[in-house]
Each structure stands twice: as C-alpha cells, then as structure tokens.
Amino acid sequence: MALRRPPPNDHGRRDCDAKKKRKEAEIYQALNSEPIDVAALRRMAISEGGLLMDEIRCKVWPKLLNVNTEDLPPPPGKELREDNKDYQQVLLDVRRSLRRFPPGMPDEQREGLQEELIDSILQVLQRNPQLHYYQGYHDIVVTFLLVVGERPATALVEKLSTHHLRDFMDPTMDNTKHILNYLMPIIDQVNPELHDFMQRAEVGTIFALSWLITWFGHVLSDFRHVVRLYDFFLACHPLMPIYFAAVIVLFRAPEVLACECDMASVHHLLSQIPQDLPYETLISRAGDLFVQFPPSELAREAAQQQAERTAASTFKDFELASAQQRPDTVLRQRFRERLRAEERAKALLATKPRTNRFVKLAVMGLTVALGAAALAVVKSALEWAPKFELQIFP
C-alpha cells in the first residue's frame, strides 16, 4: 500500500514551527550570552515574527530599554492619587479603555488591572514632573501592563517616556507636530502622485496623530498586532513609528487615489485604519524606507512642511479631526495656540526644491532585503542609544 503524503499545509506548518523554534533558541542564546547581545535581540525583535510570545517579551523588552527588573520602583502608596493634577483625566481615560483588555476577561480582573494602570501612569508622572500627560498615553501603558505586569510595566514605561515618547510629553505640541511632518516627505520619496494628491486635498497629517502617540495601540483591535509593532518600535530609532505610518498610507494608495480629492473624504478614509493589514510586509517595508531615506535626509523637508501649513488649512484639519477622531483635548488646544506662529514662520523658508521623480523611483526599485535592513536599522538604534545610556547592567 502506498504511503499517503501529508497535506501541503502540514509541511508548511512544520516548517513554520521549526523556524520559530530556531528563532526562540537564538533569542535565548543572546539573552544568556555574557554580556547580553543587545544587537542580536534587536535584530530578533525586528525580523519576521518579532519576539514570538509574551513570555519572551517579558525578558527582552527590559533589555531593549536597559531596565533592570531586579531593581524596580517600590509599589505606590495611597498618597499617589491625592491632589494629583492628572488623576481625574487619567481616571476618565482608563474607564474608557475597556476594549484594550482581552475579550472575555472577568470584570473583577479587568477592574483590578485598570486600577494598576492608573497607578502606573501616575507613578511615572510623579517621578518625572517634566512630563505632561496626554490622552492616548494610557493606550501605551496598558500594553506593557498586559505583557509584563504592573511593577515592571511602570519601570519600562518610565524609561520609554523619558526617551522614545519624550516629544509627545512636552508642554506644547511643537515636537509632536514636527514628527508628524516627516510623514509627507517619506510619501513624496516613494509615491509622488499620492503625495501631490494628498497635498491638493489639504488633508494634512492629523489623521495619523492617534497612530503616532499611541504606537498604534488605540487603533488596532488585535493585541497580537499591537505587541508585534511594539517589538519593532522598541528595537528601532524613535522615529520608526512615523515610517510605519507612511507605509500604511502608501499601501492604501489605490484607495486614496480613487476617492474624492477633498479633505473630508481623504481624512475619513485614512483615519479608518484596516485591521487586516499585512503587518510583516509593512514592517519590512518601513525598515527599507528608514535605510533608504534616513531622518537626517528628511529633516529639511519636515521643517519645510511645518512652515508651509497655513492657518486656514491647519484649522480645517483640526476641526474635522475634532468631530471624527476626537484627539486629546489638551493636544487640540496646543495645536490651536501655534497656528499664528506657523503662519509667521512660513515667510522664513524658501520654496521647496523638487527632486527628480525618476531618481526617486529608481531608488525605490532597489528593495533592501530584510536582513540587511534589520542590520542597518539596528545600527541606527545603537548609534542613537548612547543618548539613551544603553549600558546593559551586569
């Protein structure tokens, strides 16, 4: 009797399982090396599948952020919530965060985690009075809370808040807006037609605000996709989330170009992020774009974008976003306060030079393999890391 061959899917599943086991072994090898091989951990976090499971994330995320989990801040006392200027806003945001917890979680367990979430946020703010809370911050903190637990989450988020998220926690929105201003130059490098269409529609970049300030935690419903992106962002340069935002817009170019060329239509389309995106493909593409168009090359255009936005078009952005997306009220207030200053700044910069379209398209034809891109992205992260005091503890 002839032996029956297993279905093709079985072969694929076995290959996938074997690949995961090899990667898991490589991660633990990097963790157990002396000293810890942080560069290897970054490559593992960036490459396909990321860190695979929360059990591994609990071990690797602290290494990526240089947090010693053996020396955590003490548990908060009752006085933490007393006379805290942010308590009421944090409480309101946390109460509205039901969908960020796993479906089917018992109410008692969820309510306990919400209390821990409030304490983690307030503790970070109390220990770092230079930081200013914003709505959406809780979406980031809850991700860490669900993966590593309260006390480690507090320590990790504190380090993240004083480094990767620092620009979002300023008293004004200036730095947040500057980061958003990298979005259009990235799109222009890859798809000039899409860029010009969006410019004509005057859609601006406010549709991506909640993506950026929550690391997509607020807009993605599947927790697996959220933590996969966190693996990627924690291993990379702090501007990587804006590159990922750009690849989402670029991926949706056919939809954008097919809709009406007006601000309301384009904003509505882009603010509704699809849940079935090809995340691994987009992560790889974001790494490619970072290598091909590093922030240093885009900085001038990003500054130019800020100066080119008129008060009228910015306010139209803000008005629509207020109605549809409901970004942080504090951020909206900061946004308004800067309109007049932007209009004055417009006169200070020269007209934007247009680079050769064919050169751009030729460059984009040279796709970087993920391995090479991951190495380059890791290198950029490690070059940035000295500011981060990235010295792994003994």
Short mmCIF file of C-alpha atoms in Angstrom, two decimals:
data_model
loop_
_atom_site.label_atom_id
_atom_site.label_comp_id
_atom_site.label_asym_id
_atom_site.label_seq_id
_atom_site.Cartn_x
_atom_site.Cartn_y
_atom_site.Cartn_z
CA MET A 1 0.00 0.00 0.00
CA ALA A 2 1.40 3.38 -0.96
CA LEU A 3 2.03 5.78 1.88
CA ARG A 4 -0.22 8.81 1.90
CA ARG A 5 1.58 12.10 1.73
CA PRO A 6 0.68 14.63 4.41
CA PRO A 7 -1.28 17.64 3.15
CA PRO A 8 0.90 20.53 1.92
CA ASN A 9 -0.33 22.66 4.78
CA ASP A 10 1.25 20.22 7.25
CA HIS A 11 4.65 20.73 5.63
CA GLY A 12 4.22 24.48 5.83
CA ARG A 13 3.14 24.29 9.45
CA ARG A 14 6.11 22.11 10.39
CA ASP A 15 8.50 24.45 8.61
CA CYS A 16 6.96 27.41 10.41
CA ASP A 17 7.20 25.66 13.80
CA ALA A 18 10.82 24.72 13.14
CA LYS A 19 11.64 28.30 12.17
CA LYS A 20 10.04 29.61 15.36
CA LYS A 21 11.98 27.13 17.48
CA ARG A 22 15.24 28.17 15.85
CA LYS A 23 14.46 31.81 16.46
CA GLU A 24 13.48 31.16 20.06
CA ALA A 25 16.80 29.36 20.60
CA GLU A 26 18.68 32.30 19.08
CA ILE A 27 16.85 34.75 21.35
CA TYR A 28 17.73 32.77 24.47
CA GLN A 29 21.30 32.42 23.27
CA ALA A 30 21.54 36.22 23.01
CA LEU A 31 19.93 36.62 26.45
CA ASN A 32 22.32 34.13 28.04
CA SER A 33 25.49 35.44 26.43
CA GLU A 34 27.98 37.39 28.53
CA PRO A 35 27.50 40.28 28.08
CA ILE A 36 23.94 40.16 26.75
CA ASP A 37 23.90 40.53 22.96
CA VAL A 38 21.58 43.50 22.67
CA ALA A 39 22.22 43.94 18.94
CA ALA A 40 21.09 40.36 18.32
CA LEU A 41 17.96 40.92 20.43
CA ARG A 42 17.17 44.00 18.35
CA ARG A 43 17.54 42.01 15.14
CA MET A 44 15.24 39.31 16.52
CA ALA A 45 12.64 41.91 17.52
CA ILE A 46 12.71 43.47 14.05
CA SER A 47 12.78 40.33 11.92
CA GLU A 48 9.73 38.31 10.90
CA GLY A 49 7.53 37.28 13.82
CA GLY A 50 9.24 39.60 16.28
CA LEU A 51 9.73 38.19 19.77
CA LEU A 52 7.16 35.42 19.20
CA MET A 53 5.43 35.34 22.60
CA ASP A 54 4.81 37.40 25.73
CA GLU A 55 6.98 35.07 27.83
CA ILE A 56 9.96 36.14 25.74
CA ARG A 57 8.89 39.78 25.66
CA CYS A 58 8.98 39.84 29.46
CA LYS A 59 12.69 39.04 29.23
CA VAL A 60 13.69 41.02 26.13
CA TRP A 61 11.76 44.29 26.41
CA PRO A 62 13.64 45.28 29.61
CA LYS A 63 16.96 44.62 27.83
CA LEU A 64 15.94 46.75 24.85
CA LEU A 65 15.10 49.60 27.24
CA ASN A 66 18.01 48.99 29.64
CA VAL A 67 15.74 48.45 32.63
CA ASN A 68 16.97 46.26 35.48
CA THR A 69 13.94 44.25 36.56
CA GLU A 70 15.78 43.29 39.75
CA ASP A 71 15.68 46.92 40.90
CA LEU A 72 12.12 48.13 40.38
CA PRO A 73 10.49 51.21 41.94
CA PRO A 74 8.54 50.49 45.14
CA PRO A 75 4.78 49.94 44.96
CA PRO A 76 2.83 53.22 45.12
CA GLY A 77 1.19 54.36 48.34
CA LYS A 78 -2.30 55.73 48.84
CA GLU A 79 -0.98 59.29 48.69
CA LEU A 80 -0.20 58.83 44.98
CA ARG A 81 -3.74 59.78 43.93
CA GLU A 82 -4.21 62.58 46.44
CA ASP A 83 -4.02 66.09 44.99
CA ASN A 84 -2.61 64.76 41.71
CA LYS A 85 -3.38 67.21 38.91
CA ASP A 86 -3.67 64.41 36.31
CA TYR A 87 -5.71 61.94 38.33
CA GLN A 88 -9.19 62.87 37.08
CA GLN A 89 -8.17 62.84 33.40
CA VAL A 90 -6.29 59.55 33.79
CA LEU A 91 -9.29 58.04 35.57
CA LEU A 92 -11.64 59.06 32.75
CA ASP A 93 -9.32 57.68 30.07
CA VAL A 94 -8.78 54.39 31.87
CA ARG A 95 -12.52 53.90 32.40
CA ARG A 96 -12.99 54.31 28.65
CA SER A 97 -10.30 51.74 27.84
CA LEU A 98 -12.45 48.60 28.09
CA ARG A 99 -11.67 47.40 24.56
CA ARG A 100 -7.93 47.35 25.30
CA PHE A 101 -8.42 44.38 27.63
CA PRO A 102 -8.81 40.82 26.33
CA PRO A 103 -12.41 39.93 25.43
CA GLY A 104 -13.97 37.61 27.95
CA MET A 105 -11.76 38.76 30.82
CA PRO A 106 -13.78 38.66 34.08
CA ASP A 107 -14.92 42.10 35.21
CA GLU A 108 -13.17 41.76 38.57
CA GLN A 109 -9.83 41.00 36.91
CA ARG A 110 -10.21 43.83 34.39
CA GLU A 111 -11.15 46.34 37.09
CA GLY A 112 -8.08 45.31 39.07
CA LEU A 113 -5.88 45.86 36.02
CA GLN A 114 -7.48 49.26 35.44
CA GLU A 115 -6.53 50.28 38.96
CA GLU A 116 -2.97 49.13 38.31
CA LEU A 117 -2.99 51.09 35.05
CA ILE A 118 -3.97 54.29 36.87
CA ASP A 119 -1.23 53.79 39.45
CA SER A 120 1.45 53.04 36.84
CA ILE A 121 0.65 56.22 34.91
CA LEU A 122 0.51 58.43 37.99
CA GLN A 123 3.73 56.98 39.37
CA VAL A 124 5.65 57.75 36.18
CA LEU A 125 4.30 61.30 36.14
CA GLN A 126 5.03 61.82 39.82
CA ARG A 127 8.63 60.68 39.45
CA ASN A 128 9.12 62.81 36.32
CA PRO A 129 7.41 66.19 36.78
CA GLN A 130 8.85 67.41 33.47
CA LEU A 131 6.50 65.01 31.65
CA HIS A 132 2.98 66.07 30.69
CA TYR A 133 0.18 63.53 30.39
CA TYR A 134 -1.73 63.25 27.12
CA GLN A 135 -4.79 61.24 26.15
CA GLY A 136 -3.53 58.14 24.39
CA TYR A 137 -0.66 57.63 26.80
CA HIS A 138 -2.78 55.07 28.66
CA ASP A 139 -3.02 53.03 25.44
CA ILE A 140 0.75 52.55 25.54
CA VAL A 141 0.93 51.84 29.27
CA VAL A 142 -1.83 49.21 29.16
CA THR A 143 0.12 47.27 26.52
CA PHE A 144 3.11 46.97 28.86
CA LEU A 145 0.86 46.19 31.81
CA LEU A 146 -0.79 43.27 29.99
CA VAL A 147 2.54 41.84 28.85
CA VAL A 148 4.90 42.26 31.84
CA GLY A 149 2.76 43.14 34.87
CA GLU A 150 2.39 46.31 36.95
CA ARG A 151 5.78 46.98 38.54
CA PRO A 152 7.91 46.02 35.53
CA ALA A 153 5.50 47.95 33.29
CA THR A 154 5.94 51.09 35.40
CA ALA A 155 9.73 50.87 35.08
CA LEU A 156 9.64 50.17 31.34
CA VAL A 157 7.14 52.94 30.61
CA GLU A 158 9.16 55.39 32.68
CA LYS A 159 12.23 54.74 30.53
CA LEU A 160 10.15 54.86 27.37
CA SER A 161 8.53 58.13 28.44
CA THR A 162 11.84 59.86 29.03
CA HIS A 163 13.22 58.70 25.66
CA HIS A 164 11.05 57.36 22.80
CA LEU A 165 7.87 59.18 23.91
CA ARG A 166 9.57 62.27 25.30
CA ASP A 167 8.49 64.57 22.46
CA PHE A 168 4.81 63.71 23.00
CA MET A 169 5.03 64.67 26.68
CA ASP A 170 6.21 68.25 26.27
CA PRO A 171 4.02 71.12 27.49
CA THR A 172 3.40 72.12 23.86
CA MET A 173 2.67 70.11 20.74
CA ASP A 174 5.61 71.51 18.76
CA ASN A 175 7.76 68.38 18.75
CA THR A 176 4.81 66.08 18.08
CA LYS A 177 3.88 68.17 15.07
CA HIS A 178 7.48 68.12 13.88
CA ILE A 179 7.49 64.30 13.93
CA LEU A 180 4.19 64.22 12.01
CA ASN A 181 5.82 66.48 9.44
CA TYR A 182 8.14 63.63 8.40
CA LEU A 183 5.14 61.75 7.02
CA MET A 184 4.62 63.63 3.77
CA PRO A 185 8.31 63.78 2.75
CA ILE A 186 8.52 59.98 3.13
CA ILE A 187 5.41 59.53 0.97
CA ASP A 188 6.81 62.01 -1.57
CA GLN A 189 10.01 59.99 -1.94
CA VAL A 190 8.10 56.80 -2.77
CA ASN A 191 4.88 57.86 -4.49
CA PRO A 192 4.93 61.46 -5.76
CA GLU A 193 1.48 61.07 -7.30
CA LEU A 194 -0.03 60.11 -3.94
CA HIS A 195 1.84 62.91 -2.21
CA ASP A 196 0.58 65.52 -4.66
CA PHE A 197 -2.99 64.19 -4.44
CA MET A 198 -2.92 64.48 -0.64
CA GLN A 199 -1.46 67.97 -0.89
CA ARG A 200 -4.24 69.06 -3.23
CA ALA A 201 -6.80 67.59 -0.85
CA GLU A 202 -5.17 69.55 2.01
CA VAL A 203 -5.62 66.53 4.25
CA GLY A 204 -2.56 67.27 6.35
CA THR A 205 -1.30 64.67 8.84
CA ILE A 206 -3.71 64.91 11.77
CA PHE A 207 -5.31 61.59 10.74
CA ALA A 208 -2.09 59.89 11.90
CA LEU A 209 -1.90 61.63 15.28
CA SER A 210 -3.52 58.82 17.28
CA TRP A 211 -1.39 56.25 15.42
CA LEU A 212 1.79 58.01 16.43
CA ILE A 213 1.11 58.97 20.06
CA THR A 214 -0.27 55.52 20.98
CA TRP A 215 2.14 53.47 18.84
CA PHE A 216 -1.00 52.23 17.05
CA GLY A 217 -2.35 50.71 20.27
CA HIS A 218 -5.51 52.80 20.10
CA VAL A 219 -6.43 51.91 16.52
CA LEU A 220 -5.61 48.19 16.25
CA SER A 221 -8.11 45.75 17.73
CA ASP A 222 -5.93 42.62 17.70
CA PHE A 223 -3.48 42.63 20.61
CA ARG A 224 -1.10 40.32 18.71
CA HIS A 225 -0.57 43.00 16.10
CA VAL A 226 -0.03 45.67 18.76
CA VAL A 227 2.71 43.77 20.59
CA ARG A 228 4.35 42.82 17.28
CA LEU A 229 4.65 46.51 16.45
CA TYR A 230 5.98 47.24 19.94
CA ASP A 231 8.73 44.65 19.37
CA PHE A 232 9.66 46.53 16.22
CA PHE A 233 9.48 50.04 17.65
CA LEU A 234 11.38 49.21 20.86
CA ALA A 235 14.25 47.83 18.79
CA CYS A 236 14.45 50.83 16.46
CA HIS A 237 15.09 54.53 16.21
CA PRO A 238 12.39 56.65 17.94
CA LEU A 239 11.11 57.93 14.57
CA MET A 240 10.29 54.45 13.24
CA PRO A 241 6.55 54.77 14.07
CA ILE A 242 6.23 57.62 11.55
CA TYR A 243 7.87 55.44 8.88
CA PHE A 244 5.35 52.73 9.67
CA ALA A 245 2.54 55.28 9.39
CA ALA A 246 3.91 56.22 5.96
CA VAL A 247 3.94 52.63 4.70
CA ILE A 248 0.30 52.21 5.74
CA VAL A 249 -0.66 55.26 3.68
CA LEU A 250 1.48 54.05 0.77
CA PHE A 251 -0.09 50.59 0.96
CA ARG A 252 -3.51 52.20 0.68
CA ALA A 253 -2.53 54.45 -2.23
CA PRO A 254 -5.04 52.89 -4.69
CA GLU A 255 -7.91 53.56 -2.24
CA VAL A 256 -6.75 57.11 -1.58
CA LEU A 257 -6.33 57.97 -5.26
CA ALA A 258 -9.77 56.52 -6.03
CA CYS A 259 -11.62 58.74 -3.57
CA GLU A 260 -12.71 62.35 -3.97
CA CYS A 261 -9.81 64.81 -3.82
CA ASP A 262 -11.09 66.77 -0.86
CA MET A 263 -10.00 66.95 2.74
CA ALA A 264 -13.10 65.38 4.29
CA SER A 265 -13.07 62.30 2.01
CA VAL A 266 -9.36 61.58 2.29
CA HIS A 267 -9.26 62.21 6.03
CA HIS A 268 -12.23 59.90 6.63
CA LEU A 269 -10.63 57.12 4.58
CA LEU A 270 -7.22 57.33 6.21
CA SER A 271 -8.47 57.72 9.76
CA GLN A 272 -10.27 54.35 9.47
CA ILE A 273 -7.28 52.01 9.62
CA PRO A 274 -7.90 48.49 8.21
CA GLN A 275 -7.49 45.62 10.67
CA ASP A 276 -6.26 43.07 8.11
CA LEU A 277 -3.03 44.78 7.06
CA PRO A 278 -0.05 42.59 6.03
CA TYR A 279 1.92 43.59 9.11
CA GLU A 280 5.14 41.67 8.44
CA THR A 281 5.32 43.06 4.91
CA LEU A 282 4.73 46.59 6.16
CA ILE A 283 7.31 46.23 8.94
CA SER A 284 9.87 45.06 6.40
CA ARG A 285 8.94 47.95 4.12
CA ALA A 286 9.25 50.50 6.93
CA GLY A 287 12.74 49.18 7.65
CA ASP A 288 13.62 49.53 3.97
CA LEU A 289 12.40 53.12 3.87
CA PHE A 290 14.32 54.02 7.00
CA VAL A 291 17.50 52.71 5.40
CA GLN A 292 16.87 54.43 2.06
CA PHE A 293 15.59 57.73 3.47
CA PRO A 294 17.00 58.20 6.98
CA PRO A 295 15.65 61.01 9.17
CA SER A 296 18.76 63.10 8.60
CA GLU A 297 17.93 63.32 4.88
CA LEU A 298 14.29 64.20 5.51
CA ALA A 299 14.80 66.75 8.28
CA ARG A 300 14.85 69.78 5.98
CA GLU A 301 11.63 68.78 4.22
CA ALA A 302 9.98 68.05 7.56
CA ALA A 303 10.83 71.57 8.74
CA GLN A 304 9.56 72.94 5.44
CA GLN A 305 6.26 71.06 5.84
CA GLN A 306 5.63 72.81 9.13
CA ALA A 307 6.22 76.23 7.65
CA GLU A 308 4.08 75.52 4.56
CA ARG A 309 0.93 74.76 6.53
CA THR A 310 -1.30 77.82 6.58
CA ALA A 311 -3.54 78.74 9.47
CA ALA A 312 -6.66 78.14 7.38
CA SER A 313 -5.80 74.65 6.22
CA THR A 314 -4.50 73.64 9.64
CA PHE A 315 -7.69 74.77 11.32
CA LYS A 316 -9.77 72.84 8.79
CA ASP A 317 -7.70 69.75 9.67
CA PHE A 318 -8.27 70.33 13.32
CA GLU A 319 -11.99 70.94 13.02
CA LEU A 320 -12.65 67.70 11.14
CA ALA A 321 -10.39 65.68 13.43
CA SER A 322 -12.19 67.06 16.46
CA ALA A 323 -15.51 65.82 15.12
CA GLN A 324 -14.38 62.41 13.82
CA GLN A 325 -11.26 61.30 15.65
CA ARG A 326 -11.54 63.16 18.94
CA PRO A 327 -7.83 63.57 19.67
CA ASP A 328 -6.67 64.72 23.08
CA THR A 329 -8.31 68.00 24.08
CA VAL A 330 -5.05 69.23 25.50
CA LEU A 331 -3.26 68.49 22.23
CA ARG A 332 -6.01 70.26 20.30
CA GLN A 333 -5.55 73.33 22.48
CA ARG A 334 -1.79 73.28 21.92
CA PHE A 335 -2.36 72.83 18.19
CA ARG A 336 -4.52 75.97 18.02
CA GLU A 337 -2.06 78.05 20.01
CA ARG A 338 0.67 77.50 17.42
CA LEU A 339 -1.26 78.47 14.28
CA ARG A 340 -0.24 82.11 14.22
CA ALA A 341 3.42 81.28 14.87
CA GLU A 342 3.37 78.83 11.93
CA GLU A 343 1.96 81.45 9.60
CA ARG A 344 4.79 83.83 10.53
CA ALA A 345 7.35 81.05 10.04
CA LYS A 346 6.08 80.39 6.52
CA ALA A 347 7.77 83.52 5.22
CA LEU A 348 11.16 82.46 6.55
CA LEU A 349 11.76 79.43 4.32
CA ALA A 350 12.48 79.30 0.60
CA THR A 351 10.30 77.46 -1.93
CA LYS A 352 10.61 73.68 -1.69
CA PRO A 353 13.01 72.30 -4.34
CA ARG A 354 11.57 69.37 -6.32
CA THR A 355 13.92 66.43 -6.75
CA ASN A 356 13.98 64.28 -9.87
CA ARG A 357 10.98 61.91 -9.88
CA PHE A 358 12.80 59.26 -11.89
CA VAL A 359 15.69 59.18 -9.44
CA LYS A 360 13.22 58.58 -6.61
CA LEU A 361 11.50 55.74 -8.44
CA ALA A 362 14.81 54.16 -9.42
CA VAL A 363 15.97 54.21 -5.82
CA MET A 364 12.72 52.62 -4.68
CA GLY A 365 13.23 49.85 -7.24
CA LEU A 366 16.21 48.62 -5.24
CA THR A 367 14.42 46.72 -2.48
CA VAL A 368 16.56 46.04 0.56
CA ALA A 369 16.41 42.51 1.94
CA LEU A 370 15.02 42.34 5.48
CA GLY A 371 18.28 41.04 6.90
CA ALA A 372 20.27 43.96 5.56
CA ALA A 373 17.56 46.42 6.52
CA ALA A 374 17.38 45.00 10.02
CA LEU A 375 21.13 45.37 10.42
CA ALA A 376 21.03 48.99 9.27
CA VAL A 377 18.05 49.80 11.48
CA VAL A 378 19.74 48.18 14.47
CA LYS A 379 22.88 50.17 13.73
CA SER A 380 20.87 53.40 13.73
CA ALA A 381 19.22 52.41 17.01
CA LEU A 382 22.59 51.67 18.59
CA GLU A 383 24.01 54.94 17.29
CA TRP A 384 21.11 56.72 18.96
CA ALA A 385 21.46 54.59 22.09
CA PRO A 386 24.39 56.46 23.73
CA LYS A 387 21.95 59.30 24.42
CA PHE A 388 19.82 56.56 25.94
CA GLU A 389 22.68 55.45 28.24
CA LEU A 390 22.42 51.96 26.81
CA GLN A 391 24.81 50.14 29.11
CA ILE A 392 23.49 46.70 29.98
CA PHE A 393 23.65 46.03 33.70
CA PRO A 394 25.73 43.10 34.98
#
